[in-house]
XYZ file of N, CA and C in Angstrom:
444
model
N -21.186 28.972 -24.596
C -20.514 29.283 -23.253
C -22.013 28.512 -22.771
N -21.016 26.578 -22.223
C -20.904 25.954 -21.683
C -21.509 26.410 -20.070
N -21.946 24.534 -20.182
C -21.615 24.808 -18.570
C -21.418 23.556 -18.584
N -20.784 22.924 -17.410
C -20.617 21.847 -17.044
C -20.490 21.440 -15.121
N -21.435 20.513 -15.578
C -22.215 20.267 -14.798
C -21.099 19.151 -13.944
N -20.733 18.990 -11.945
C -19.877 17.828 -12.019
C -19.632 17.688 -10.560
N -19.806 15.363 -10.180
C -19.466 15.307 -8.965
C -18.264 15.475 -8.794
N -17.231 15.047 -7.348
C -16.397 14.402 -7.275
C -16.644 13.045 -6.207
N -16.486 12.000 -5.969
C -15.892 11.133 -4.921
C -14.523 11.665 -4.651
N -14.058 11.438 -3.547
C -12.868 12.062 -2.288
C -12.774 10.099 -1.561
N -11.533 9.965 -1.648
C -11.356 9.149 -0.186
C -9.997 9.953 0.965
N -10.661 9.034 1.753
C -9.620 9.973 3.313
C -8.711 8.952 3.037
N -7.267 8.952 3.745
C -6.811 7.807 4.686
C -7.508 7.554 6.390
N -7.189 6.134 6.004
C -7.832 5.497 7.451
C -6.147 4.884 8.149
N -6.586 4.396 9.143
C -4.956 3.884 9.563
C -6.539 2.788 10.491
N -5.689 1.469 9.735
C -6.732 0.335 10.971
C -6.052 -0.459 12.131
N -5.435 -0.070 11.727
C -5.274 -0.372 13.767
C -5.175 0.462 14.508
N -5.445 1.624 14.608
C -5.888 2.442 15.238
C -7.888 3.303 14.754
N -8.486 2.226 14.237
C -9.209 1.936 13.122
C -9.947 4.235 13.073
N -8.645 4.827 12.974
C -9.113 6.801 12.339
C -8.842 6.840 11.758
N -9.001 7.731 11.439
C -9.775 8.398 10.092
C -8.229 8.935 9.942
N -6.908 9.770 9.238
C -5.758 10.175 9.448
C -5.727 11.063 7.700
N -5.058 12.147 7.452
C -4.860 12.771 5.959
C -3.406 13.335 5.472
N -3.573 13.885 5.209
C -2.179 14.125 3.933
C -2.484 15.592 4.237
N -1.544 16.498 4.970
C -2.257 18.200 5.205
C -2.133 18.432 3.749
N -1.380 17.679 3.244
C -1.425 18.897 1.577
C -2.477 18.541 0.891
N -2.843 17.408 1.287
C -4.252 16.926 -0.064
C -4.616 16.112 0.674
N -5.795 16.474 1.786
C -6.890 15.452 2.838
C -7.854 14.535 1.922
N -8.934 14.781 0.911
C -8.879 14.313 0.396
C -8.404 13.755 -0.792
N -8.888 12.774 -1.579
C -7.630 12.130 -2.452
C -9.320 12.373 -3.255
N -9.082 12.971 -4.457
C -10.003 12.427 -5.534
C -10.878 10.547 -6.677
N -11.499 10.006 -6.028
C -12.164 8.560 -6.617
C -12.791 8.245 -7.619
N -12.761 9.479 -7.596
C -13.780 9.657 -9.348
C -14.373 11.224 -9.346
N -14.978 10.958 -10.991
C -14.727 12.579 -10.811
C -16.607 12.009 -12.225
N -17.117 12.731 -12.535
C -18.782 12.801 -13.228
C -19.149 13.801 -13.448
N -19.458 13.700 -14.502
C -20.149 15.547 -15.184
C -20.364 14.967 -16.104
N -21.743 15.972 -16.877
C -22.122 16.634 -18.023
C -22.041 17.780 -18.440
N -22.423 18.292 -19.946
C -21.460 19.197 -20.202
C -23.000 19.335 -20.920
N -23.615 20.848 -20.573
C -24.886 21.120 -21.416
C -24.132 22.771 -22.623
N -25.306 23.014 -23.291
C -24.751 24.836 -24.217
C -25.727 25.441 -23.370
N -25.276 26.597 -24.164
C -25.588 27.593 -23.502
C -27.408 27.928 -22.695
N -28.793 26.677 -24.031
C -29.776 26.527 -23.880
C -30.251 25.600 -22.478
N -28.989 24.379 -21.854
C -29.132 23.472 -21.278
C -29.655 22.647 -21.932
N -29.153 22.128 -23.615
C -29.394 20.958 -24.471
C -27.689 20.522 -23.318
N -28.045 18.779 -23.701
C -27.362 17.919 -22.965
C -25.902 18.306 -24.091
N -24.515 17.794 -23.499
C -23.560 17.635 -24.944
C -23.301 16.775 -25.043
N -22.446 16.028 -23.772
C -22.320 14.567 -23.493
C -21.022 14.256 -21.888
N -21.616 14.218 -21.673
C -21.113 13.126 -20.034
C -19.074 13.112 -19.903
N -18.895 12.362 -19.070
C -18.014 12.357 -18.634
C -18.041 10.991 -17.316
N -17.220 9.957 -17.292
C -17.584 9.567 -15.358
C -16.340 8.315 -15.481
N -15.658 8.686 -14.832
C -14.291 7.972 -14.347
C -13.398 7.087 -12.964
N -13.560 6.498 -13.235
C -12.738 5.994 -11.519
C -11.432 6.785 -11.556
N -10.478 7.091 -10.157
C -9.125 7.428 -10.238
C -8.863 6.257 -9.247
N -7.238 5.494 -9.632
C -6.509 5.034 -8.734
C -5.928 5.228 -7.738
N -6.220 5.219 -6.436
C -5.989 5.944 -5.332
C -4.390 6.266 -5.090
N -3.320 7.211 -5.166
C -1.780 7.314 -5.521
C -1.990 8.331 -3.703
N -2.548 8.658 -2.705
C -1.677 8.920 -1.916
C -2.584 8.602 -0.512
N -3.515 7.327 -0.439
C -4.149 6.769 0.292
C -4.302 5.501 -0.642
N -3.417 4.560 -0.939
C -3.677 3.489 -1.644
C -5.051 2.761 -1.015
N -5.696 2.518 0.274
C -6.466 1.787 0.343
C -8.156 2.746 0.316
N -8.794 2.517 0.332
C -10.532 3.350 -0.030
C -10.840 2.699 1.694
N -11.018 4.488 2.562
C -11.711 4.299 4.087
C -13.144 3.426 3.223
N -13.247 2.471 4.776
C -14.154 1.575 5.190
C -15.460 2.849 4.829
N -15.149 3.942 5.221
C -16.578 4.924 5.334
C -16.886 5.453 4.525
N -16.626 5.234 2.992
C -15.635 5.689 2.031
C -16.909 4.721 1.207
N -16.158 3.716 1.253
C -16.569 2.529 1.103
C -18.775 1.937 0.885
N -18.973 2.391 2.514
C -20.034 2.198 2.272
C -21.321 3.747 2.331
N -20.370 4.043 1.880
C -21.055 5.545 1.526
C -21.137 5.120 0.129
N -20.113 4.806 -0.876
C -20.529 5.580 -1.997
C -20.286 3.537 -2.914
N -19.679 2.861 -1.826
C -19.721 1.235 -2.667
C -18.224 1.574 -3.175
N -17.952 2.465 -3.426
C -15.817 1.780 -4.604
C -15.196 1.157 -3.656
N -15.546 0.449 -3.807
C -13.264 -0.148 -3.082
C -12.235 -0.575 -3.255
N -11.432 -0.544 -2.748
C -10.210 -0.725 -3.321
C -9.482 -1.071 -4.572
N -10.693 -3.013 -4.135
C -10.325 -3.607 -5.930
C -10.787 -3.012 -6.647
N -12.361 -2.098 -6.425
C -12.633 -1.548 -7.642
C -12.119 -0.622 -8.675
N -10.592 -0.023 -7.108
C -10.180 1.474 -8.063
C -8.668 0.583 -8.432
N -8.592 -1.005 -8.043
C -7.023 -0.902 -8.212
C -6.255 -0.657 -10.298
N -7.293 -1.704 -10.647
C -6.637 -1.050 -12.644
C -7.110 0.058 -12.895
N -7.369 0.759 -12.806
C -7.768 2.254 -13.307
C -7.022 3.160 -13.690
N -6.893 4.198 -14.075
C -6.046 5.695 -14.275
C -5.841 6.164 -12.407
N -4.043 6.583 -12.787
C -4.642 7.935 -11.614
C -4.699 8.970 -12.062
N -4.334 9.874 -11.524
C -6.004 11.211 -11.175
C -4.669 12.114 -12.496
N -3.362 12.150 -12.546
C -2.836 13.091 -13.643
C -3.500 12.394 -15.040
N -3.554 11.777 -15.986
C -4.710 10.792 -16.206
C -5.950 11.412 -16.661
N -6.494 11.205 -15.642
C -7.667 11.010 -15.551
C -8.128 12.932 -15.974
N -7.804 14.024 -15.264
C -7.557 15.310 -14.955
C -7.290 15.089 -16.838
N -6.781 15.221 -17.000
C -5.939 15.631 -18.476
C -6.965 14.574 -19.465
N -7.956 13.582 -19.681
C -8.994 13.220 -20.041
C -9.816 13.875 -19.843
N -10.961 15.117 -18.327
C -11.578 15.923 -18.086
C -11.155 16.309 -18.322
N -9.506 17.142 -18.810
C -9.927 19.081 -19.487
C -10.186 18.414 -21.214
N -9.553 17.384 -21.703
C -10.136 17.425 -22.688
C -11.402 17.256 -22.510
N -12.881 16.668 -22.274
C -14.356 16.209 -22.448
C -14.696 18.178 -22.097
N -13.526 18.395 -21.370
C -14.409 20.377 -21.593
C -14.133 21.269 -22.369
N -12.753 20.320 -23.251
C -12.688 21.428 -24.460
C -12.331 22.010 -24.514
N -12.306 23.113 -25.538
C -11.598 24.709 -25.692
C -12.995 26.315 -25.144
N -14.120 25.659 -25.891
C -15.470 26.839 -25.834
C -15.352 26.641 -23.635
N -15.788 28.494 -24.143
C -15.402 29.192 -22.212
C -16.770 28.315 -21.974
N -16.320 28.208 -20.418
C -17.140 27.367 -19.531
C -17.044 28.271 -17.995
N -17.892 27.446 -17.935
C -19.217 27.238 -16.112
C -19.112 26.714 -15.623
N -18.020 26.319 -14.473
C -18.291 24.919 -14.080
C -19.826 25.388 -12.676
N -20.390 23.779 -12.240
C -21.899 23.776 -11.848
C -21.454 22.856 -10.399
N -21.443 23.535 -9.588
C -21.347 22.255 -8.576
C -21.959 22.826 -7.467
N -22.377 21.268 -6.696
C -22.860 21.040 -5.225
C -22.641 21.311 -4.135
N -22.859 22.948 -3.933
C -21.836 23.639 -2.886
C -20.579 24.032 -3.039
N -18.888 24.671 -2.507
C -17.852 24.985 -3.198
C -16.852 23.667 -2.912
N -16.770 22.552 -2.151
C -16.521 21.833 -1.346
C -15.114 20.713 -2.456
N -16.236 20.870 -3.629
C -16.029 20.004 -4.503
C -14.805 21.051 -5.558
N -14.733 22.277 -5.971
C -13.776 23.025 -6.397
C -12.696 23.400 -5.112
N -12.975 23.070 -4.316
C -11.943 22.980 -3.135
C -10.478 22.134 -3.937
N -11.737 21.274 -3.381
C -10.363 19.589 -3.165
C -10.417 19.317 -5.139
N -10.572 20.088 -5.893
C -10.253 19.590 -7.451
C -9.173 20.266 -7.104
N -9.423 22.419 -7.107
C -7.332 22.375 -7.010
C -6.476 21.836 -5.958
N -7.179 21.717 -5.363
C -5.595 20.671 -4.318
C -4.809 20.203 -4.741
N -5.971 18.748 -5.834
C -5.218 17.809 -5.718
C -4.645 18.278 -7.205
N -4.833 18.748 -8.437
C -4.978 19.433 -9.126
C -3.020 19.909 -8.721
N -2.627 21.043 -7.783
C -2.219 20.834 -6.847
C -0.984 20.096 -6.696
N -1.988 19.056 -5.996
C -0.648 17.841 -5.767
C 0.458 17.153 -6.037
N -0.564 17.401 -7.169
C 0.159 16.780 -8.342
C 0.201 17.571 -9.171
N 1.210 19.081 -9.404
C 2.097 19.337 -9.231
C 1.241 19.867 -11.307
N -0.072 19.392 -11.996
C -1.218 20.054 -12.887
C -0.665 21.397 -13.219
N -1.880 21.855 -14.420
C -2.393 23.168 -14.863
C -3.521 23.273 -14.837
N -3.511 23.621 -13.056
C -5.204 24.185 -13.803
C -5.890 25.299 -13.881
N -5.240 25.379 -14.763
C -4.729 27.785 -15.580
C -5.906 26.524 -16.791
N -6.066 24.863 -17.110
C -6.501 24.427 -18.211
C -8.326 24.809 -17.306
N -9.289 25.122 -16.416
C -10.278 24.788 -15.848
C -10.628 25.997 -15.615
N -12.235 26.021 -15.936
C -13.432 26.686 -16.537
C -12.518 27.767 -15.152
N -12.853 29.310 -15.555
C -12.774 30.473 -14.432
C -13.419 30.654 -13.883
N -14.870 29.857 -14.350
C -16.088 30.538 -13.064
C -16.655 29.391 -12.677
N -17.049 29.560 -11.469
C -18.380 27.981 -10.645
C -19.626 29.012 -10.287
N -20.937 28.553 -10.461
C -21.915 28.172 -9.347
C -22.015 27.401 -8.642
N -22.618 27.347 -7.292
C -23.010 26.650 -6.735
C -23.967 26.566 -6.578
N -25.132 25.376 -6.998
C -26.447 25.589 -7.600
C -26.782 24.737 -6.706
N -26.786 25.104 -5.113
C -26.674 24.211 -4.411
C -28.720 24.635 -3.797
N -28.231 26.600 -3.857
C -28.840 27.313 -3.059
C -30.242 27.392 -4.313
N -29.852 27.549 -5.535
C -30.577 27.455 -5.978
C -31.804 26.451 -6.422
N -30.983 25.169 -6.038
C -31.960 23.678 -6.122
C -32.941 24.064 -5.129
N -31.859 24.334 -4.160
C -33.372 24.660 -2.739
C -34.653 25.866 -2.045
N -34.267 26.644 -3.517
C -35.490 27.589 -3.516
C -36.333 26.625 -4.364
N -35.972 26.129 -5.517
C -36.871 26.030 -6.419
C -37.627 24.977 -5.912
N -37.369 24.239 -5.275
C -37.661 22.815 -4.537
C -38.471 23.293 -3.252
N -38.540 24.704 -2.447
C -39.259 24.619 -1.433
C -37.825 24.507 -0.390
N -36.985 24.300 -0.240
C -36.678 23.696 0.775
C -35.509 24.610 1.722
N -35.573 24.645 3.053
C -34.755 26.004 3.547
C -33.482 25.589 3.100
N -32.221 26.941 3.319
C -31.399 27.272 2.646
C -31.056 28.758 3.640
N -29.369 28.721 4.983
C -29.180 29.305 5.041
C -28.349 30.864 4.001
N -28.633 29.684 2.815
C -27.577 30.809 1.210
C -28.326 31.125 0.296
N -29.764 31.654 0.703
C -30.161 31.753 -0.647
C -30.432 32.582 -1.196
N -29.939 32.685 -3.333
C -29.675 33.844 -3.657
C -31.000 34.713 -3.486
């Protein structure tokens, strides 16, 4: 058993003339970065993955996203598109049985939405996942309404 701890960064559409966020109903949040580490069953570090993604649903990075992450349209202009990065991410995950570890469940939802939007095979992803947020909150003594 291996663990894939991952985090995604998203982009949203933005209409500059209306100064308003807009979205595509089929994929409101476009993934623009995937970062991950792989751990073995003893939590020993096995490797890392980090890739930016050239946006195709929303061609420009929303100013709010740039402010939040530092990721700009220019920074992503030469990067690979989602299908290529997804295939690299699946290769990184490998053949071993794995469990995704995420901070909240939104990354899982949006990963599946992006995979479906691009008509890719989500069966290549691990079937199990753990939301680590309540466990971290408990260990650090932070308030959480969803402690295990």
